[in-house]
Amino acid sequence: EAHGTGTAIGDPIELESMAAVFGKRPQNRPLIIGSVKTNLGHLEGAAGIAGLIKTVLALQNNKIPPHLHFQQPNPRFDWSSEIFEIPVHGKNWHSSERQRIAGVSSFGFSGTNAHIIIGEIAANSNRNFEHKFYLLPLSARSEKSLKELAKNYQCSFNESVNLADACFTASTGRAIFRHRLCILANSITTVQQALIDFQTGEDSENLITPISSEIKPNLVFLFSGQGSQYSGMGQTLYNQEPVLKNTLDLCHQILEPILETSLLDIIFELQNSDLLQQTQITQPALFAFEYSLAKLWQSWGIQPSALLGHSIGEYVAACLAGVFSLEDALQLVVQRGRLMGELPHNGAMVAIYADYQTVLEHLTPYKHQVNIAAANG
């Protein structure tokens, strides 16, 4: 997509530049060139975005539109090499084994020149991660604008819309303004109804509004200690959330040669539930899952102001705070679990709701048999 203003001097210079960059190509695969200015004229400050829109539409519709009003090639450029093709009648542009790629040029009068390269992306029809619910966030500068935005979404949403893609784009590809709403939904129909309810002022269990942007609460991540583990923990998240899956897989790769067993099999296989209760396995498993869960939250933009942990959870908090690397943390956790696993198994522990000094006095006659392991409070 050329700047292509149709001038006697400017066009040959642009053509020579393209020939210098793209000239070495097979004759049966010429570079197709055109300019949206033959359709719209020169839109000055909007000329560049018009060319980009045209090119995106060409990719979407598998067709390059005709270059209008072309009668005589500019004589100031040597066309004999036949490296360029001007689509005077339009041209089909279907996907093939080669990725379709286009360049868009725009040259400003002040000397500000821009060139953007865009290409098609293959639709991922084999998605391994499916959610039961999706969150659609919308925001605008005013309440009126938010209602207009809600109406636009309502009108554009139909059964052909991929709900996951729409929610992803709304969450990550849009500016965030003061007036906001969120919709929790599991179908396009649910989204449409919630948008209608917002416009009409009706209550909806799927609609979360108003959402204030004035208050930014401080968040704390608290990581639990041993005892919270169970067989199959996080299985649904592992199947649905790529960030958690990739992080847990990384922990598995680091731990496998150390533990000499599969962390994933221990966590997710019910027949391994007894293994998960062995402290030398429990501790690295809990660490890996808690660390992966925190990374998932952070990928959503949920950033903690403070990190706290109890027992094995302290190691997760320290690792996320940058005290040591993930590799070092897992090594520490494995050794900690092994040392604790070597202790005698005929002991017992009891939690007593009393102050430290009182308990200590009661234990004095039994000081060789009972000790205070920890004082929480």
Coordinates of C-alpha atoms in Angstrom, one line a residue:
E1 CA 0.0 0.0 0.0
A2 CA 1.9 3.0 -1.3
H3 CA 1.7 6.6 -0.4
G4 CA 1.1 7.1 -4.1
T5 CA -0.1 10.7 -4.5
G6 CA 0.1 10.5 -8.3
T7 CA 2.8 13.2 -8.6
A8 CA 5.3 13.1 -11.4
I9 CA 8.3 13.2 -9.1
G10 CA 7.1 11.7 -5.9
D11 CA 5.8 8.4 -7.3
P12 CA 9.0 7.4 -9.1
I13 CA 11.1 8.1 -6.0
E14 CA 8.7 5.8 -4.0
L15 CA 8.8 3.1 -6.7
E16 CA 12.6 3.2 -6.8
S17 CA 12.8 2.8 -3.0
M18 CA 10.5 -0.2 -3.2
A19 CA 12.4 -1.7 -6.1
A20 CA 15.7 -1.3 -4.1
V21 CA 14.2 -3.3 -1.2
F22 CA 11.9 -5.8 -2.9
G23 CA 13.4 -6.0 -6.4
K24 CA 15.0 -9.4 -6.1
R25 CA 12.0 -11.6 -6.5
P26 CA 10.7 -14.2 -8.9
Q27 CA 8.9 -12.8 -12.0
N28 CA 5.9 -15.0 -11.3
R29 CA 5.5 -13.4 -7.9
P30 CA 5.4 -9.6 -8.6
L31 CA 4.9 -7.1 -5.8
I32 CA 1.3 -5.9 -5.9
I33 CA 1.1 -2.1 -5.4
G34 CA -1.7 0.3 -5.1
S35 CA -3.0 3.3 -3.1
V36 CA -6.3 4.1 -1.4
K37 CA -6.0 7.7 -2.6
T38 CA -7.5 6.5 -5.9
N39 CA -10.6 5.8 -3.9
L40 CA -10.7 8.6 -1.3
G41 CA -8.3 11.2 -2.5
H42 CA -5.6 12.6 -0.1
L43 CA -7.0 12.7 3.4
E44 CA -3.9 14.5 4.6
G45 CA -3.6 13.7 8.4
A46 CA -5.8 10.6 8.0
A47 CA -4.2 9.3 4.8
G48 CA -2.0 6.8 6.6
I49 CA -4.7 5.2 8.7
A50 CA -6.9 5.0 5.5
G51 CA -4.2 3.0 3.9
L52 CA -3.9 0.7 6.9
I53 CA -7.7 0.2 7.0
K54 CA -7.7 -0.7 3.3
T55 CA -4.9 -3.2 3.8
V56 CA -6.5 -4.9 6.8
L57 CA -9.8 -5.2 4.9
A58 CA -7.9 -6.8 2.0
L59 CA -6.5 -9.4 4.4
Q60 CA -9.9 -10.0 6.0
N61 CA -11.8 -10.3 2.7
N62 CA -9.1 -12.2 0.7
K63 CA -9.2 -9.6 -2.1
I64 CA -7.0 -6.7 -3.1
P65 CA -9.3 -3.9 -4.3
P66 CA -8.8 -2.3 -7.8
H67 CA -6.4 0.6 -8.2
L68 CA -8.8 3.0 -9.9
H69 CA -8.2 5.4 -12.8
F70 CA -4.8 3.9 -13.8
Q71 CA -4.2 4.4 -17.5
Q72 CA -0.6 5.2 -18.2
P73 CA 2.5 4.2 -16.1
N74 CA 4.7 7.0 -14.9
P75 CA 7.4 7.3 -17.6
R76 CA 10.0 8.5 -15.0
F77 CA 10.2 4.9 -13.7
D78 CA 11.7 1.9 -15.5
W79 CA 8.9 -0.7 -15.6
S80 CA 10.8 -3.2 -17.7
S81 CA 11.8 -5.4 -14.8
E82 CA 8.2 -6.3 -14.2
I83 CA 8.7 -6.6 -10.4
F84 CA 5.5 -4.6 -9.7
E85 CA 1.9 -5.4 -10.6
I86 CA -0.9 -2.8 -10.4
P87 CA -4.3 -4.5 -9.7
V88 CA -6.4 -2.4 -12.1
H89 CA -9.2 -5.0 -11.9
G90 CA -8.7 -6.1 -8.3
K91 CA -7.1 -9.4 -7.3
N92 CA -8.0 -12.4 -5.2
W93 CA -5.7 -12.8 -2.3
H94 CA -6.3 -16.1 -0.6
S95 CA -4.3 -17.8 2.1
S96 CA -1.7 -20.4 1.1
E97 CA 1.3 -22.1 2.5
R98 CA 3.0 -18.7 2.5
Q99 CA 2.0 -16.1 5.0
R100 CA 0.3 -13.1 3.4
I101 CA 2.3 -10.0 4.3
A102 CA 1.6 -6.3 3.4
G103 CA 3.5 -3.1 3.8
V104 CA 1.8 0.3 4.3
S105 CA 3.6 3.6 3.6
S106 CA 2.7 7.1 4.6
F107 CA 4.8 10.2 4.1
G108 CA 4.1 13.3 5.9
F109 CA 4.5 16.8 4.4
S110 CA 6.9 17.7 7.3
G111 CA 9.2 14.8 6.6
T112 CA 7.6 12.3 9.1
N113 CA 7.7 9.1 7.2
A114 CA 6.0 5.8 8.4
H115 CA 5.9 2.3 7.2
I116 CA 4.1 -0.6 8.9
I117 CA 4.2 -4.3 8.1
I118 CA 1.2 -6.4 8.8
G119 CA 0.5 -10.0 8.2
E120 CA -2.2 -12.6 8.6
I121 CA -2.4 -14.8 11.7
A122 CA -3.8 -18.3 11.4
A123 CA -6.9 -18.8 13.5
N124 CA -6.3 -21.3 16.2
S125 CA -9.1 -23.8 15.7
N126 CA -7.5 -26.3 18.1
R127 CA -7.8 -24.5 21.4
N128 CA -6.8 -26.5 24.5
F129 CA -7.9 -23.9 27.0
E130 CA -11.6 -23.4 27.3
H131 CA -13.3 -21.4 30.1
K132 CA -16.7 -21.8 31.6
F133 CA -17.0 -18.1 32.3
Y134 CA -15.5 -15.0 30.7
L135 CA -15.1 -11.4 32.0
L136 CA -15.9 -8.5 29.6
P137 CA -14.7 -5.1 31.0
L138 CA -15.9 -1.9 29.3
S139 CA -14.9 1.7 30.2
A140 CA -15.5 5.2 29.0
R141 CA -14.9 8.8 29.9
S142 CA -18.5 9.5 30.9
E143 CA -21.7 7.6 31.9
K144 CA -23.3 8.6 28.6
S145 CA -20.3 7.3 26.6
L146 CA -20.3 4.1 28.6
K147 CA -24.0 3.4 27.7
E148 CA -23.2 4.2 24.0
L149 CA -20.3 1.8 24.2
A150 CA -22.5 -0.9 25.7
K151 CA -25.0 -0.4 22.9
N152 CA -22.3 -0.7 20.3
Y153 CA -21.1 -4.0 21.8
Q154 CA -24.7 -5.2 22.1
C155 CA -25.3 -4.5 18.4
S156 CA -22.0 -6.1 17.2
F157 CA -22.2 -9.2 19.3
N158 CA -23.7 -12.2 17.5
E159 CA -23.2 -15.9 17.5
S160 CA -20.3 -15.6 15.1
V161 CA -18.3 -13.6 17.6
N162 CA -15.7 -15.6 19.6
L163 CA -16.5 -14.6 23.2
A164 CA -13.0 -15.5 24.5
D165 CA -11.3 -13.3 21.8
A166 CA -13.7 -10.4 22.5
C167 CA -13.1 -10.5 26.2
F168 CA -9.4 -10.8 25.7
T169 CA -9.3 -7.8 23.5
A170 CA -11.5 -5.7 25.8
S171 CA -9.2 -6.6 28.7
T172 CA -5.8 -6.1 27.2
G173 CA -6.2 -3.9 24.1
R174 CA -8.4 -1.0 25.3
A175 CA -7.6 2.1 27.3
I176 CA -9.1 2.2 30.8
F177 CA -11.3 5.2 31.7
R178 CA -13.1 6.4 34.8
H179 CA -16.6 5.0 34.2
R180 CA -16.6 1.2 34.0
L181 CA -18.6 -2.0 34.0
C182 CA -17.8 -5.7 33.9
I183 CA -19.9 -8.6 32.7
L184 CA -19.4 -12.1 33.8
A185 CA -20.9 -14.5 31.2
N186 CA -20.7 -17.9 29.7
S187 CA -22.4 -17.1 26.3
I188 CA -23.0 -14.3 23.8
T189 CA -26.7 -14.3 24.8
T190 CA -25.8 -13.7 28.4
V191 CA -23.5 -10.8 27.4
Q192 CA -26.2 -9.2 25.2
Q193 CA -28.8 -9.4 27.9
A194 CA -26.5 -7.9 30.5
L195 CA -25.7 -5.0 28.1
I196 CA -29.4 -4.4 27.6
D197 CA -29.9 -4.4 31.4
F198 CA -27.2 -1.9 31.8
Q199 CA -28.7 0.5 29.3
T200 CA -32.2 0.2 30.8
G201 CA -31.0 0.3 34.4
E202 CA -32.2 -3.2 35.2
D203 CA -30.5 -5.4 37.8
S204 CA -28.5 -8.3 36.5
E205 CA -26.6 -11.0 38.3
N206 CA -24.0 -11.0 35.5
L207 CA -23.4 -7.2 35.6
I208 CA -20.9 -5.6 37.9
T209 CA -21.3 -1.8 38.1
P210 CA -20.4 0.9 39.1
I211 CA -16.7 0.2 39.4
S212 CA -14.7 3.1 41.0
S213 CA -11.3 4.1 39.6
E214 CA -10.7 6.5 42.4
I215 CA -9.6 3.8 45.0
K216 CA -6.6 1.6 44.3
P217 CA -6.6 -0.8 47.2
N218 CA -3.4 -2.3 48.5
L219 CA -3.4 -6.1 47.9
V220 CA -1.5 -8.7 49.9
F221 CA -0.7 -12.2 48.7
L222 CA -0.7 -14.7 51.6
F223 CA 0.7 -18.1 51.0
S224 CA -0.4 -21.0 53.2
G225 CA 1.8 -23.7 54.8
Q226 CA 1.7 -27.5 54.7
G227 CA -1.7 -29.1 55.3
S228 CA -3.6 -27.3 52.5
Q229 CA -2.6 -29.8 49.8
Y230 CA -5.0 -32.2 48.2
S231 CA -4.9 -34.6 45.3
G232 CA -6.0 -32.9 42.0
M233 CA -5.5 -29.4 43.3
G234 CA -5.6 -26.9 40.5
Q235 CA -6.5 -29.4 37.8
T236 CA -9.2 -27.2 36.2
L237 CA -6.9 -24.1 36.3
Y238 CA -4.1 -26.2 34.8
N239 CA -6.4 -27.2 31.9
Q240 CA -7.8 -23.7 31.4
E241 CA -5.0 -21.2 32.1
P242 CA -1.8 -21.3 29.9
V243 CA 0.2 -19.1 32.3
L244 CA -0.4 -21.4 35.3
K245 CA 0.2 -24.5 33.1
N246 CA 3.5 -23.2 31.7
T247 CA 4.7 -22.1 35.2
L248 CA 3.8 -25.4 36.8
D249 CA 5.4 -27.3 33.9
L250 CA 8.6 -25.3 34.5
C251 CA 8.6 -26.2 38.2
H252 CA 8.1 -29.8 37.1
Q253 CA 11.1 -29.7 34.8
I254 CA 13.3 -28.3 37.5
L255 CA 12.1 -30.7 40.2
E256 CA 12.0 -34.0 38.2
P257 CA 15.7 -34.7 38.3
I258 CA 15.8 -33.7 42.0
L259 CA 12.8 -35.6 43.2
E260 CA 13.3 -38.5 40.7
T261 CA 9.5 -38.5 40.1
S262 CA 6.9 -36.5 38.2
L263 CA 5.5 -33.5 40.2
L264 CA 2.5 -33.4 37.8
D265 CA 1.6 -37.0 38.3
I266 CA 1.8 -36.6 42.1
I267 CA -0.5 -33.6 42.1
F268 CA -3.0 -34.7 39.6
E269 CA -3.2 -38.5 39.8
L270 CA -5.6 -39.7 42.5
Q271 CA -3.6 -43.0 43.0
N272 CA -0.7 -40.8 44.2
S273 CA -2.7 -39.1 47.0
D274 CA -0.6 -40.9 49.6
L275 CA 2.6 -39.6 48.1
L276 CA 1.3 -36.1 48.3
Q277 CA 1.0 -36.4 52.0
Q278 CA 4.7 -37.2 52.5
T279 CA 6.4 -34.1 53.6
Q280 CA 9.4 -34.4 51.2
I281 CA 6.8 -34.3 48.4
T282 CA 4.2 -32.1 49.9
Q283 CA 6.5 -29.1 50.3
P284 CA 7.8 -28.8 46.7
A285 CA 4.3 -29.6 45.4
L286 CA 2.7 -26.8 47.5
F287 CA 5.4 -24.4 46.6
A288 CA 5.1 -25.1 42.9
F289 CA 1.3 -24.7 42.9
E290 CA 1.3 -21.5 45.0
Y291 CA 4.0 -19.9 43.0
S292 CA 2.2 -20.8 39.7
L293 CA -1.1 -19.4 41.1
A294 CA 0.6 -16.1 42.0
K295 CA 2.1 -15.8 38.5
L296 CA -1.3 -16.3 37.1
W297 CA -2.7 -13.5 39.2
Q298 CA 0.2 -11.2 38.2
S299 CA -0.4 -12.0 34.5
W300 CA -3.9 -10.6 35.0
G301 CA -2.5 -7.4 36.4
I302 CA -3.1 -8.2 40.0
Q303 CA 0.1 -7.0 41.7
P304 CA 0.6 -7.3 45.4
S305 CA 1.7 -4.4 47.7
A306 CA 3.0 -7.0 50.2
L307 CA 3.8 -10.7 50.3
L308 CA 3.3 -12.9 53.4
G309 CA 3.7 -16.6 54.0
H310 CA 3.4 -19.2 56.6
S311 CA 5.9 -22.1 56.8
I312 CA 6.4 -23.3 53.2
G313 CA 4.5 -20.3 52.1
E314 CA 7.3 -18.1 53.3
Y315 CA 9.5 -19.5 50.6
V316 CA 7.0 -18.6 47.9
A317 CA 6.7 -15.1 49.2
A318 CA 10.5 -14.7 49.3
C319 CA 10.9 -16.1 45.8
L320 CA 8.3 -13.7 44.3
A321 CA 9.9 -10.8 46.2
G322 CA 13.2 -11.6 44.5
V323 CA 15.1 -12.9 47.5
F324 CA 16.2 -15.9 45.4
S325 CA 15.6 -17.5 42.0
L326 CA 13.0 -20.1 41.3
E327 CA 15.7 -22.7 40.8
D328 CA 17.3 -21.9 44.2
A329 CA 13.9 -21.8 45.9
L330 CA 12.9 -25.3 44.7
Q331 CA 16.3 -26.6 45.8
L332 CA 15.8 -25.2 49.2
V333 CA 12.2 -26.5 49.5
V334 CA 13.3 -30.0 48.4
Q335 CA 16.1 -30.1 51.0
R336 CA 13.8 -28.7 53.7
G337 CA 11.2 -31.4 53.0
R338 CA 13.8 -34.2 53.0
L339 CA 15.3 -33.0 56.4
M340 CA 11.8 -32.8 57.9
G341 CA 10.9 -36.2 56.4
E342 CA 13.9 -37.8 58.2
L343 CA 12.5 -36.8 61.6
P344 CA 10.8 -39.5 63.7
H345 CA 7.2 -40.3 62.8
N346 CA 6.0 -41.3 66.2
G347 CA 5.5 -37.8 67.5
A348 CA 2.4 -35.6 67.7
M349 CA 1.5 -31.9 67.7
V350 CA -1.3 -30.0 69.3
A351 CA -2.4 -26.3 68.9
I352 CA -3.1 -24.6 72.2
Y353 CA -5.0 -21.3 72.5
A354 CA -3.0 -19.7 75.3
D355 CA -0.1 -17.3 75.8
Y356 CA 3.5 -18.4 75.5
Q357 CA 4.5 -18.0 79.1
T358 CA 1.5 -20.0 80.4
V359 CA 2.1 -22.9 78.1
L360 CA 5.8 -22.9 79.0
E361 CA 5.1 -23.1 82.7
H362 CA 2.8 -26.1 82.2
L363 CA 5.4 -27.9 80.2
T364 CA 8.2 -27.4 82.7
P365 CA 7.7 -30.9 84.3
Y366 CA 7.8 -32.5 80.8
K367 CA 10.7 -30.4 79.3
H368 CA 12.5 -33.6 78.0
Q369 CA 9.4 -34.9 76.3
V370 CA 7.5 -31.9 74.9
N371 CA 8.7 -28.6 73.3
I372 CA 7.0 -25.5 72.0
A373 CA 7.5 -25.8 68.2
A374 CA 6.1 -22.4 67.3
A375 CA 4.3 -19.4 68.8
N376 CA 1.9 -17.9 66.3
G377 CA 0.4 -14.6 67.4

